[in-house]
Amino acid sequence: MTIPYAEVIGDPIAHSKSPLIHNFWLQKLGLAGEYRRTHVPADELSHYLASRREDVAWRGCNVTIPHKISVMQHLDTIDAAEVGAVNCIIPGASGLRGLNTDVLGLAEALSGCDAGGPVVLLGAGGAARAAVVWIKSKGDANLRVVARDRRKAEDLLAEFGCEGEIYDYLSAADAMDEAAGILNATPMGMNGFAPMPEDVLDGLSRLRAGGFVLDMVYAPIETPLLRRATDLGFSAIDGLAMLIGQAGSAFRLFFGETPPEDGDTELRVILTS
Ligand code: NAP
């Protein structure tokens, strides 16, 4: 019997936590299936997709760096057009379909947060796009983008037709004044990357009471940004909440089942050990 499988593709790929998450759920639910990690360099992407089209056991794949945008040209339908990046592909009657479950993961992670009012976004890269789509979905989008490259932030706002202000990191504290919350969509604070600037950490106190702080970084789980947020009494949401949220949406697409609701604590232990 052929075992159905899904996988995550990228270059590099060794760091991906997706196999841990999906295989944990498959095991918990007792489903026959497998989730793999597959190294696909940019010059093999087209060949990879052509071979998977013919593979009846293949249920789809997650897509990570550096393919999230370049993969779109190889797909037949794209449900993630509004994000401009694909992180999930599934096969179907009409060919390969691309989606973006990062927005769903973000929405799940932030479901209890009040996003009415200005929201601060650190970064203007790929993950920031999902954040902009989420902020726009809240209706009266009022965005304050903090970026080291002003032009990229301008392009981001223009591409999504968003009203917003742009700040550099020296004036990050001003961006946070009476804001509803802040999302970090940069690798700052991640193990092996630049630290979160003190101007950002010090500026957190200017968020309005009851504000939220979401850090997409999940290594470490408690970043200096989240530690400061907790100390100040804000809702601190870590990167695993978004990671597990986006994986849950992909799991439903790949395997047709909802991940078990009672496994999050155990899964978090696995993901952090
Ligand atoms: P990306 O496309 O490379 O964008 C990174 C952004 O961060 C860019 O705007 C970049 O600025 C900025 N940046 C990088 N280093 C910086 C520094 N030292 N100072 C100031 N700005 C800096 O990466 P991405 O895909 O958006 O990912 C961003 C982070 O989110 C990563 O840590 C990733 O692991 C995380 N992430 C988490 C999840 C989750 O589920 N939790 C999902 C997606 C991404 P420039 O454009 O000027 O280079």
PDB file of C-alpha atoms and ligand atoms in Angstrom:
ATOM      1  CA  MET A   1       0.000   0.000   0.000  1.00  0.00           C
ATOM      2  CA  THR A   2       1.283   3.486  -0.801  1.00  0.00           C
ATOM      3  CA  ILE A   3       1.477   5.715   2.242  1.00  0.00           C
ATOM      4  CA  PRO A   4       0.270   9.271   1.598  1.00  0.00           C
ATOM      5  CA  TYR A   5       2.850  11.904   2.356  1.00  0.00           C
ATOM      6  CA  ALA A   6       3.389  15.635   2.440  1.00  0.00           C
ATOM      7  CA  GLU A   7       6.662  17.512   2.900  1.00  0.00           C
ATOM      8  CA  VAL A   8       8.369  20.830   3.361  1.00  0.00           C
ATOM      9  CA  ILE A   9      10.701  22.091   0.656  1.00  0.00           C
ATOM     10  CA  GLY A  10      13.367  24.770   0.793  1.00  0.00           C
ATOM     11  CA  ASP A  11      17.064  25.533   0.704  1.00  0.00           C
ATOM     12  CA  PRO A  12      18.287  25.245   3.434  1.00  0.00           C
ATOM     13  CA  ILE A  13      15.713  22.963   5.005  1.00  0.00           C
ATOM     14  CA  ALA A  14      17.419  21.170   7.920  1.00  0.00           C
ATOM     15  CA  HIS A  15      16.151  23.770  10.428  1.00  0.00           C
ATOM     16  CA  SER A  16      12.463  23.336   9.581  1.00  0.00           C
ATOM     17  CA  LYS A  17      10.214  22.337  12.474  1.00  0.00           C
ATOM     18  CA  SER A  18       7.293  21.418  10.210  1.00  0.00           C
ATOM     19  CA  PRO A  19       8.096  17.653  10.149  1.00  0.00           C
ATOM     20  CA  LEU A  20       8.020  17.553  13.970  1.00  0.00           C
ATOM     21  CA  ILE A  21       4.608  19.207  14.041  1.00  0.00           C
ATOM     22  CA  HIS A  22       2.902  17.239  11.267  1.00  0.00           C
ATOM     23  CA  ASN A  23       4.334  13.850  12.274  1.00  0.00           C
ATOM     24  CA  PHE A  24       3.280  14.498  15.890  1.00  0.00           C
ATOM     25  CA  TRP A  25      -0.313  15.096  14.723  1.00  0.00           C
ATOM     26  CA  LEU A  26      -0.292  12.110  12.360  1.00  0.00           C
ATOM     27  CA  GLN A  27       0.838   9.896  15.214  1.00  0.00           C
ATOM     28  CA  LYS A  28      -1.658  11.365  17.696  1.00  0.00           C
ATOM     29  CA  LEU A  29      -4.540  10.786  15.283  1.00  0.00           C
ATOM     30  CA  GLY A  30      -3.290   7.340  14.271  1.00  0.00           C
ATOM     31  CA  LEU A  31      -3.348   8.320  10.603  1.00  0.00           C
ATOM     32  CA  ALA A  32      -1.385   6.444   7.970  1.00  0.00           C
ATOM     33  CA  GLY A  33       0.787   9.166   6.538  1.00  0.00           C
ATOM     34  CA  GLU A  34       4.174  10.757   6.624  1.00  0.00           C
ATOM     35  CA  TYR A  35       5.571  14.292   6.515  1.00  0.00           C
ATOM     36  CA  ARG A  36       9.066  14.673   5.086  1.00  0.00           C
ATOM     37  CA  ARG A  37      11.756  17.313   4.792  1.00  0.00           C
ATOM     38  CA  THR A  38      13.059  17.698   1.228  1.00  0.00           C
ATOM     39  CA  HIS A  39      15.970  19.824   0.136  1.00  0.00           C
ATOM     40  CA  VAL A  40      15.068  21.566  -3.130  1.00  0.00           C
ATOM     41  CA  PRO A  41      17.556  24.151  -4.508  1.00  0.00           C
ATOM     42  CA  ALA A  42      16.174  26.906  -6.743  1.00  0.00           C
ATOM     43  CA  ASP A  43      17.396  25.309  -9.990  1.00  0.00           C
ATOM     44  CA  GLU A  44      15.542  22.055  -9.163  1.00  0.00           C
ATOM     45  CA  LEU A  45      12.186  23.589  -8.251  1.00  0.00           C
ATOM     46  CA  SER A  46      10.576  23.133 -11.647  1.00  0.00           C
ATOM     47  CA  HIS A  47      11.727  19.506 -11.934  1.00  0.00           C
ATOM     48  CA  TYR A  48      10.608  18.794  -8.354  1.00  0.00           C
ATOM     49  CA  LEU A  49       7.063  20.048  -9.014  1.00  0.00           C
ATOM     50  CA  ALA A  50       6.814  18.195 -12.321  1.00  0.00           C
ATOM     51  CA  SER A  51       7.703  14.921 -10.597  1.00  0.00           C
ATOM     52  CA  ARG A  52       5.249  15.484  -7.725  1.00  0.00           C
ATOM     53  CA  ARG A  53       2.407  16.120 -10.182  1.00  0.00           C
ATOM     54  CA  GLU A  54       2.724  12.473 -11.216  1.00  0.00           C
ATOM     55  CA  ASP A  55       3.007  11.087  -7.663  1.00  0.00           C
ATOM     56  CA  VAL A  56      -0.367   9.762  -6.419  1.00  0.00           C
ATOM     57  CA  ALA A  57       0.900   9.440  -2.827  1.00  0.00           C
ATOM     58  CA  TRP A  58       1.860  13.122  -2.634  1.00  0.00           C
ATOM     59  CA  ARG A  59      -0.623  15.255  -0.643  1.00  0.00           C
ATOM     60  CA  GLY A  60       1.227  18.527  -1.079  1.00  0.00           C
ATOM     61  CA  CYS A  61       4.029  20.557   0.419  1.00  0.00           C
ATOM     62  CA  ASN A  62       4.891  23.519   2.534  1.00  0.00           C
ATOM     63  CA  VAL A  63       7.236  26.003   0.934  1.00  0.00           C
ATOM     64  CA  THR A  64       9.902  27.952   2.723  1.00  0.00           C
ATOM     65  CA  ILE A  65      12.918  30.152   1.937  1.00  0.00           C
ATOM     66  CA  PRO A  66      13.800  30.896  -0.877  1.00  0.00           C
ATOM     67  CA  HIS A  67      10.828  29.620  -2.936  1.00  0.00           C
ATOM     68  CA  LYS A  68       7.777  31.407  -1.521  1.00  0.00           C
ATOM     69  CA  ILE A  69       7.525  33.856  -4.425  1.00  0.00           C
ATOM     70  CA  SER A  70       9.357  32.080  -7.251  1.00  0.00           C
ATOM     71  CA  VAL A  71       7.205  28.950  -6.914  1.00  0.00           C
ATOM     72  CA  MET A  72       4.078  30.874  -7.953  1.00  0.00           C
ATOM     73  CA  GLN A  73       4.984  30.808 -11.658  1.00  0.00           C
ATOM     74  CA  HIS A  74       4.818  26.978 -11.628  1.00  0.00           C
ATOM     75  CA  LEU A  75       1.293  26.690 -10.167  1.00  0.00           C
ATOM     76  CA  ASP A  76      -2.086  26.385 -11.876  1.00  0.00           C
ATOM     77  CA  THR A  77      -4.190  28.331  -9.357  1.00  0.00           C
ATOM     78  CA  ILE A  78      -3.175  30.649  -6.552  1.00  0.00           C
ATOM     79  CA  ASP A  79      -5.401  31.457  -3.596  1.00  0.00           C
ATOM     80  CA  ALA A  80      -2.660  33.506  -2.014  1.00  0.00           C
ATOM     81  CA  ALA A  81      -2.576  36.217  -4.665  1.00  0.00           C
ATOM     82  CA  GLU A  82      -3.417  38.890  -2.136  1.00  0.00           C
ATOM     83  CA  VAL A  83      -0.341  37.973  -0.085  1.00  0.00           C
ATOM     84  CA  GLY A  84       1.968  37.675  -3.076  1.00  0.00           C
ATOM     85  CA  ALA A  85       3.688  34.605  -1.614  1.00  0.00           C
ATOM     86  CA  VAL A  86       2.824  30.904  -1.333  1.00  0.00           C
ATOM     87  CA  ASN A  87       3.739  28.710   1.630  1.00  0.00           C
ATOM     88  CA  CYS A  88       1.533  25.716   0.867  1.00  0.00           C
ATOM     89  CA  ILE A  89       0.797  23.736  -2.338  1.00  0.00           C
ATOM     90  CA  ILE A  90      -1.796  21.010  -2.765  1.00  0.00           C
ATOM     91  CA  PRO A  91      -2.665  18.893  -5.806  1.00  0.00           C
ATOM     92  CA  GLY A  92      -6.229  18.897  -7.116  1.00  0.00           C
ATOM     93  CA  ALA A  93      -8.424  18.303 -10.148  1.00  0.00           C
ATOM     94  CA  SER A  94      -7.291  21.635 -11.635  1.00  0.00           C
ATOM     95  CA  GLY A  95      -3.597  21.024 -11.034  1.00  0.00           C
ATOM     96  CA  LEU A  96      -1.367  22.522  -8.394  1.00  0.00           C
ATOM     97  CA  ARG A  97      -3.002  25.053  -6.086  1.00  0.00           C
ATOM     98  CA  GLY A  98      -0.982  27.541  -4.021  1.00  0.00           C
ATOM     99  CA  LEU A  99      -2.125  29.030  -0.719  1.00  0.00           C
ATOM    100  CA  ASN A 100      -0.722  31.065   2.124  1.00  0.00           C
ATOM    101  CA  THR A 101      -1.507  29.681   5.559  1.00  0.00           C
ATOM    102  CA  ASP A 102       0.792  32.186   7.334  1.00  0.00           C
ATOM    103  CA  VAL A 103      -2.115  34.653   7.378  1.00  0.00           C
ATOM    104  CA  LEU A 104      -4.389  32.010   8.931  1.00  0.00           C
ATOM    105  CA  GLY A 105      -1.678  31.150  11.461  1.00  0.00           C
ATOM    106  CA  LEU A 106      -1.285  34.785  12.374  1.00  0.00           C
ATOM    107  CA  ALA A 107      -5.044  35.255  12.675  1.00  0.00           C
ATOM    108  CA  GLU A 108      -5.235  32.237  14.983  1.00  0.00           C
ATOM    109  CA  ALA A 109      -2.330  33.419  17.132  1.00  0.00           C
ATOM    110  CA  LEU A 110      -3.883  36.887  17.462  1.00  0.00           C
ATOM    111  CA  SER A 111      -7.498  35.774  17.797  1.00  0.00           C
ATOM    112  CA  GLY A 112      -7.902  37.135  21.340  1.00  0.00           C
ATOM    113  CA  CYS A 113      -6.254  40.501  20.619  1.00  0.00           C
ATOM    114  CA  ASP A 114      -7.905  43.845  20.047  1.00  0.00           C
ATOM    115  CA  ALA A 115      -6.327  45.194  16.848  1.00  0.00           C
ATOM    116  CA  GLY A 116      -8.502  48.301  16.648  1.00  0.00           C
ATOM    117  CA  GLY A 117      -6.170  51.275  16.247  1.00  0.00           C
ATOM    118  CA  PRO A 118      -2.633  51.664  14.997  1.00  0.00           C
ATOM    119  CA  VAL A 119      -0.579  48.481  14.706  1.00  0.00           C
ATOM    120  CA  VAL A 120       3.221  48.582  14.506  1.00  0.00           C
ATOM    121  CA  LEU A 121       4.995  46.238  12.106  1.00  0.00           C
ATOM    122  CA  LEU A 122       8.746  45.617  12.321  1.00  0.00           C
ATOM    123  CA  GLY A 123      10.120  44.585   8.915  1.00  0.00           C
ATOM    124  CA  ALA A 124       9.025  44.741   5.287  1.00  0.00           C
ATOM    125  CA  GLY A 125       9.964  41.269   4.012  1.00  0.00           C
ATOM    126  CA  GLY A 126       8.017  38.090   3.257  1.00  0.00           C
ATOM    127  CA  ALA A 127       6.403  37.484   6.633  1.00  0.00           C
ATOM    128  CA  ALA A 128       5.510  41.171   6.871  1.00  0.00           C
ATOM    129  CA  ARG A 129       3.251  40.669   3.841  1.00  0.00           C
ATOM    130  CA  ALA A 130       1.133  38.167   5.747  1.00  0.00           C
ATOM    131  CA  ALA A 131       0.991  40.650   8.621  1.00  0.00           C
ATOM    132  CA  VAL A 132      -0.237  43.416   6.317  1.00  0.00           C
ATOM    133  CA  VAL A 133      -2.982  41.171   4.924  1.00  0.00           C
ATOM    134  CA  TRP A 134      -4.054  40.320   8.479  1.00  0.00           C
ATOM    135  CA  ILE A 135      -4.033  43.991   9.553  1.00  0.00           C
ATOM    136  CA  LYS A 136      -6.053  44.964   6.456  1.00  0.00           C
ATOM    137  CA  SER A 137      -8.594  42.245   7.255  1.00  0.00           C
ATOM    138  CA  LYS A 138      -9.282  44.089  10.507  1.00  0.00           C
ATOM    139  CA  GLY A 139     -10.997  46.864   8.553  1.00  0.00           C
ATOM    140  CA  ASP A 140      -9.689  50.267   9.572  1.00  0.00           C
ATOM    141  CA  ALA A 141      -6.075  49.349   8.873  1.00  0.00           C
ATOM    142  CA  ASN A 142      -3.739  51.854  10.435  1.00  0.00           C
ATOM    143  CA  LEU A 143      -0.219  50.679   9.981  1.00  0.00           C
ATOM    144  CA  ARG A 144       3.088  51.974  11.298  1.00  0.00           C
ATOM    145  CA  VAL A 145       5.971  50.188   9.577  1.00  0.00           C
ATOM    146  CA  VAL A 146       9.428  50.286  11.151  1.00  0.00           C
ATOM    147  CA  ALA A 147      12.084  49.332   8.597  1.00  0.00           C
ATOM    148  CA  ARG A 148      15.773  49.866   8.001  1.00  0.00           C
ATOM    149  CA  ASP A 149      15.109  50.322   4.275  1.00  0.00           C
ATOM    150  CA  ARG A 150      12.472  53.015   3.842  1.00  0.00           C
ATOM    151  CA  ARG A 151      11.970  52.209   0.161  1.00  0.00           C
ATOM    152  CA  LYS A 152      10.955  48.633   0.942  1.00  0.00           C
ATOM    153  CA  ALA A 153       8.431  49.855   3.482  1.00  0.00           C
ATOM    154  CA  GLU A 154       7.017  52.326   0.941  1.00  0.00           C
ATOM    155  CA  ASP A 155       6.718  49.540  -1.638  1.00  0.00           C
ATOM    156  CA  LEU A 156       4.970  47.305   0.901  1.00  0.00           C
ATOM    157  CA  LEU A 157       2.358  49.936   1.742  1.00  0.00           C
ATOM    158  CA  ALA A 158       1.852  50.817  -1.931  1.00  0.00           C
ATOM    159  CA  GLU A 159       1.502  47.186  -3.025  1.00  0.00           C
ATOM    160  CA  PHE A 160      -1.253  46.537  -0.514  1.00  0.00           C
ATOM    161  CA  GLY A 161      -2.908  49.933  -0.905  1.00  0.00           C
ATOM    162  CA  CYS A 162      -2.428  50.627   2.791  1.00  0.00           C
ATOM    163  CA  GLU A 163      -2.426  53.951   4.566  1.00  0.00           C
ATOM    164  CA  GLY A 164       0.466  54.095   6.957  1.00  0.00           C
ATOM    165  CA  GLU A 165       3.493  55.818   8.363  1.00  0.00           C
ATOM    166  CA  ILE A 166       7.106  54.708   8.067  1.00  0.00           C
ATOM    167  CA  TYR A 167       9.683  54.931  10.848  1.00  0.00           C
ATOM    168  CA  ASP A 168      13.336  54.044  11.202  1.00  0.00           C
ATOM    169  CA  TYR A 169      14.634  52.128  14.212  1.00  0.00           C
ATOM    170  CA  LEU A 170      15.853  55.265  15.990  1.00  0.00           C
ATOM    171  CA  SER A 171      12.276  56.548  16.114  1.00  0.00           C
ATOM    172  CA  ALA A 172      10.670  53.151  16.811  1.00  0.00           C
ATOM    173  CA  ALA A 173       9.432  54.366  20.203  1.00  0.00           C
ATOM    174  CA  ASP A 174       7.384  57.094  18.497  1.00  0.00           C
ATOM    175  CA  ALA A 175       5.788  54.437  16.265  1.00  0.00           C
ATOM    176  CA  MET A 176       4.580  52.627  19.378  1.00  0.00           C
ATOM    177  CA  ASP A 177       2.877  55.638  20.944  1.00  0.00           C
ATOM    178  CA  GLU A 178      -0.673  54.544  21.908  1.00  0.00           C
ATOM    179  CA  ALA A 179      -0.544  51.698  19.371  1.00  0.00           C
ATOM    180  CA  ALA A 180      -2.800  48.662  19.800  1.00  0.00           C
ATOM    181  CA  GLY A 181       0.085  46.247  19.374  1.00  0.00           C
ATOM    182  CA  ILE A 182       3.296  45.357  17.624  1.00  0.00           C
ATOM    183  CA  LEU A 183       4.353  42.466  15.371  1.00  0.00           C
ATOM    184  CA  ASN A 184       7.979  41.540  14.816  1.00  0.00           C
ATOM    185  CA  ALA A 185       8.401  40.207  11.270  1.00  0.00           C
ATOM    186  CA  THR A 186      12.195  40.397  11.274  1.00  0.00           C
ATOM    187  CA  PRO A 187      14.758  37.826  12.501  1.00  0.00           C
ATOM    188  CA  MET A 188      16.006  40.269  15.137  1.00  0.00           C
ATOM    189  CA  GLY A 189      16.183  38.548  18.502  1.00  0.00           C
ATOM    190  CA  MET A 190      16.523  35.124  16.895  1.00  0.00           C
ATOM    191  CA  ASN A 191      19.453  32.915  17.937  1.00  0.00           C
ATOM    192  CA  GLY A 192      22.431  33.815  15.757  1.00  0.00           C
ATOM    193  CA  PHE A 193      20.877  37.036  14.421  1.00  0.00           C
ATOM    194  CA  ALA A 194      21.098  40.699  15.422  1.00  0.00           C
ATOM    195  CA  PRO A 195      19.523  41.563  18.779  1.00  0.00           C
ATOM    196  CA  MET A 196      16.313  43.564  19.001  1.00  0.00           C
ATOM    197  CA  PRO A 197      17.411  47.229  19.265  1.00  0.00           C
ATOM    198  CA  GLU A 198      17.110  48.856  22.700  1.00  0.00           C
ATOM    199  CA  ASP A 199      15.024  51.647  21.129  1.00  0.00           C
ATOM    200  CA  VAL A 200      12.337  49.082  20.335  1.00  0.00           C
ATOM    201  CA  LEU A 201      12.490  47.416  23.761  1.00  0.00           C
ATOM    202  CA  ASP A 202      12.332  50.788  25.547  1.00  0.00           C
ATOM    203  CA  GLY A 203       9.518  51.977  23.309  1.00  0.00           C
ATOM    204  CA  LEU A 204       7.197  49.097  24.288  1.00  0.00           C
ATOM    205  CA  SER A 205       6.023  50.994  27.361  1.00  0.00           C
ATOM    206  CA  ARG A 206       4.321  53.473  25.027  1.00  0.00           C
ATOM    207  CA  LEU A 207       1.838  50.895  23.706  1.00  0.00           C
ATOM    208  CA  ARG A 208      -1.657  51.499  25.005  1.00  0.00           C
ATOM    209  CA  ALA A 209      -2.876  49.542  28.043  1.00  0.00           C
ATOM    210  CA  GLY A 210      -3.996  46.024  27.078  1.00  0.00           C
ATOM    211  CA  GLY A 211      -1.782  46.023  23.980  1.00  0.00           C
ATOM    212  CA  PHE A 212      -0.358  42.918  22.334  1.00  0.00           C
ATOM    213  CA  VAL A 213       3.178  41.967  21.283  1.00  0.00           C
ATOM    214  CA  LEU A 214       3.665  39.157  18.778  1.00  0.00           C
ATOM    215  CA  ASP A 215       7.131  37.945  17.881  1.00  0.00           C
ATOM    216  CA  MET A 216       7.311  35.689  14.806  1.00  0.00           C
ATOM    217  CA  VAL A 217      10.733  34.505  15.990  1.00  0.00           C
ATOM    218  CA  TYR A 218      10.488  31.124  17.735  1.00  0.00           C
ATOM    219  CA  ALA A 219      14.118  30.348  18.586  1.00  0.00           C
ATOM    220  CA  PRO A 220      14.288  31.243  21.420  1.00  0.00           C
ATOM    221  CA  ILE A 221      10.643  30.990  22.398  1.00  0.00           C
ATOM    222  CA  GLU A 222      10.845  33.832  24.861  1.00  0.00           C
ATOM    223  CA  THR A 223      12.699  36.578  23.036  1.00  0.00           C
ATOM    224  CA  PRO A 224      13.868  39.759  24.788  1.00  0.00           C
ATOM    225  CA  LEU A 225      10.912  41.526  23.107  1.00  0.00           C
ATOM    226  CA  LEU A 226       8.412  39.112  24.640  1.00  0.00           C
ATOM    227  CA  ARG A 227      10.131  39.163  28.029  1.00  0.00           C
ATOM    228  CA  ARG A 228       9.858  42.962  28.139  1.00  0.00           C
ATOM    229  CA  ALA A 229       6.216  42.766  26.997  1.00  0.00           C
ATOM    230  CA  THR A 230       5.378  40.335  29.803  1.00  0.00           C
ATOM    231  CA  ASP A 231       7.161  42.519  32.352  1.00  0.00           C
ATOM    232  CA  LEU A 232       5.045  45.459  31.212  1.00  0.00           C
ATOM    233  CA  GLY A 233       1.797  43.488  31.438  1.00  0.00           C
ATOM    234  CA  PHE A 234       1.035  43.231  27.704  1.00  0.00           C
ATOM    235  CA  SER A 235      -0.231  40.095  25.944  1.00  0.00           C
ATOM    236  CA  ALA A 236       2.924  38.341  24.717  1.00  0.00           C
ATOM    237  CA  ILE A 237       2.403  35.899  21.829  1.00  0.00           C
ATOM    238  CA  ASP A 238       5.342  33.789  20.713  1.00  0.00           C
ATOM    239  CA  GLY A 239       6.310  32.588  17.238  1.00  0.00           C
ATOM    240  CA  LEU A 240       5.245  29.018  17.950  1.00  0.00           C
ATOM    241  CA  ALA A 241       1.612  30.136  18.194  1.00  0.00           C
ATOM    242  CA  MET A 242       1.779  31.334  14.581  1.00  0.00           C
ATOM    243  CA  LEU A 243       3.901  28.380  13.453  1.00  0.00           C
ATOM    244  CA  ILE A 244       1.477  25.831  14.896  1.00  0.00           C
ATOM    245  CA  GLY A 245      -1.490  27.833  13.585  1.00  0.00           C
ATOM    246  CA  GLN A 246      -0.219  27.876   9.987  1.00  0.00           C
ATOM    247  CA  ALA A 247       0.722  24.190  10.221  1.00  0.00           C
ATOM    248  CA  GLY A 248      -2.788  23.316  11.418  1.00  0.00           C
ATOM    249  CA  SER A 249      -4.349  24.881   8.316  1.00  0.00           C
ATOM    250  CA  ALA A 250      -1.871  23.034   6.081  1.00  0.00           C
ATOM    251  CA  PHE A 251      -2.478  19.724   7.888  1.00  0.00           C
ATOM    252  CA  ARG A 252      -6.210  19.966   7.160  1.00  0.00           C
ATOM    253  CA  LEU A 253      -5.420  20.541   3.484  1.00  0.00           C
ATOM    254  CA  PHE A 254      -2.893  17.691   3.249  1.00  0.00           C
ATOM    255  CA  PHE A 255      -4.549  15.001   5.333  1.00  0.00           C
ATOM    256  CA  GLY A 256      -8.214  16.098   5.565  1.00  0.00           C
ATOM    257  CA  GLU A 257      -8.243  15.989   9.379  1.00  0.00           C
ATOM    258  CA  THR A 258      -8.172  18.632  12.078  1.00  0.00           C
ATOM    259  CA  PRO A 259      -5.107  18.446  14.384  1.00  0.00           C
ATOM    260  CA  PRO A 260      -5.921  17.190  17.888  1.00  0.00           C
ATOM    261  CA  GLU A 261      -6.869  20.093  20.148  1.00  0.00           C
ATOM    262  CA  ASP A 262      -5.342  18.648  23.302  1.00  0.00           C
ATOM    263  CA  GLY A 263      -1.796  18.178  21.999  1.00  0.00           C
ATOM    264  CA  ASP A 264      -0.415  21.730  22.066  1.00  0.00           C
ATOM    265  CA  THR A 265       1.419  21.517  25.394  1.00  0.00           C
ATOM    266  CA  GLU A 266       3.133  18.251  24.438  1.00  0.00           C
ATOM    267  CA  LEU A 267       3.939  19.614  20.987  1.00  0.00           C
ATOM    268  CA  ARG A 268       5.509  22.755  22.453  1.00  0.00           C
ATOM    269  CA  VAL A 269       7.775  20.588  24.622  1.00  0.00           C
ATOM    270  CA  ILE A 270       8.851  18.613  21.547  1.00  0.00           C
ATOM    271  CA  LEU A 271       9.474  21.782  19.545  1.00  0.00           C
ATOM    272  CA  THR A 272      11.606  23.391  22.226  1.00  0.00           C
ATOM    273  CA  SER A 273      13.694  20.420  23.369  1.00  0.00           C
TER     274      SER A 273
HETATM  275  P1  NAP B   1      12.669  38.098   5.009  1.00  0.00           P
HETATM  276  O1  NAP B   1      11.747  38.033   3.859  1.00  0.00           O
HETATM  277  O2  NAP B   1      14.125  37.895   4.807  1.00  0.00           O
HETATM  278  O3  NAP B   1      12.434  39.551   5.713  1.00  0.00           O
HETATM  279  C1  NAP B   1      13.143  39.930   6.860  1.00  0.00           C
HETATM  280  C2  NAP B   1      12.854  41.384   7.203  1.00  0.00           C
HETATM  281  O4  NAP B   1      13.611  41.684   8.367  1.00  0.00           O
HETATM  282  C3  NAP B   1      13.299  42.383   6.121  1.00  0.00           C
HETATM  283  O5  NAP B   1      12.434  43.481   6.147  1.00  0.00           O
HETATM  284  C4  NAP B   1      14.695  42.767   6.614  1.00  0.00           C
HETATM  285  O6  NAP B   1      15.097  44.032   6.204  1.00  0.00           O
HETATM  286  C5  NAP B   1      14.472  42.788   8.102  1.00  0.00           C
HETATM  287  N1  NAP B   1      15.718  42.633   8.844  1.00  0.00           N
HETATM  288  C6  NAP B   1      16.545  41.550   8.824  1.00  0.00           C
HETATM  289  N2  NAP B   1      17.601  41.762   9.632  1.00  0.00           N
HETATM  290  C7  NAP B   1      17.441  43.007  10.150  1.00  0.00           C
HETATM  291  C8  NAP B   1      18.203  43.792  11.049  1.00  0.00           C
HETATM  292  N3  NAP B   1      19.353  43.361  11.574  1.00  0.00           N
HETATM  293  N4  NAP B   1      17.752  45.021  11.367  1.00  0.00           N
HETATM  294  C9  NAP B   1      16.597  45.476  10.845  1.00  0.00           C
HETATM  295  N5  NAP B   1      15.821  44.769   9.975  1.00  0.00           N
HETATM  296  C10 NAP B   1      16.242  43.547   9.644  1.00  0.00           C
HETATM  297  O7  NAP B   1      12.275  37.046   6.138  1.00  0.00           O
HETATM  298  P2  NAP B   1      10.789  36.569   6.513  1.00  0.00           P
HETATM  299  O8  NAP B   1      10.441  35.352   5.750  1.00  0.00           O
HETATM  300  O9  NAP B   1       9.912  37.765   6.433  1.00  0.00           O
HETATM  301  O10 NAP B   1      11.004  36.111   8.035  1.00  0.00           O
HETATM  302  C11 NAP B   1      11.196  37.052   9.062  1.00  0.00           C
HETATM  303  C12 NAP B   1      11.203  36.342  10.408  1.00  0.00           C
HETATM  304  O11 NAP B   1       9.903  35.801  10.669  1.00  0.00           O
HETATM  305  C13 NAP B   1      12.162  35.143  10.471  1.00  0.00           C
HETATM  306  O12 NAP B   1      12.777  35.126  11.737  1.00  0.00           O
HETATM  307  C14 NAP B   1      11.267  33.936  10.286  1.00  0.00           C
HETATM  308  O13 NAP B   1      11.790  32.782  10.924  1.00  0.00           O
HETATM  309  C15 NAP B   1      10.015  34.421  10.995  1.00  0.00           C
HETATM  310  N6  NAP B   1       8.787  33.741  10.534  1.00  0.00           N
HETATM  311  C16 NAP B   1       8.070  33.054  11.459  1.00  0.00           C
HETATM  312  C17 NAP B   1       6.889  32.427  11.088  1.00  0.00           C
HETATM  313  C18 NAP B   1       6.098  31.698  12.143  1.00  0.00           C
HETATM  314  O14 NAP B   1       5.211  30.901  11.790  1.00  0.00           O
HETATM  315  N7  NAP B   1       6.358  31.928  13.414  1.00  0.00           N
HETATM  316  C19 NAP B   1       6.433  32.498   9.766  1.00  0.00           C
HETATM  317  C20 NAP B   1       7.182  33.215   8.827  1.00  0.00           C
HETATM  318  C21 NAP B   1       8.373  33.840   9.238  1.00  0.00           C
HETATM  319  P3  NAP B   1      15.733  44.269   4.734  1.00  0.00           P
HETATM  320  O15 NAP B   1      14.595  44.074   3.777  1.00  0.00           O
HETATM  321  O16 NAP B   1      16.247  45.641   4.795  1.00  0.00           O
HETATM  322  O17 NAP B   1      16.797  43.205   4.557  1.00  0.00           O
END
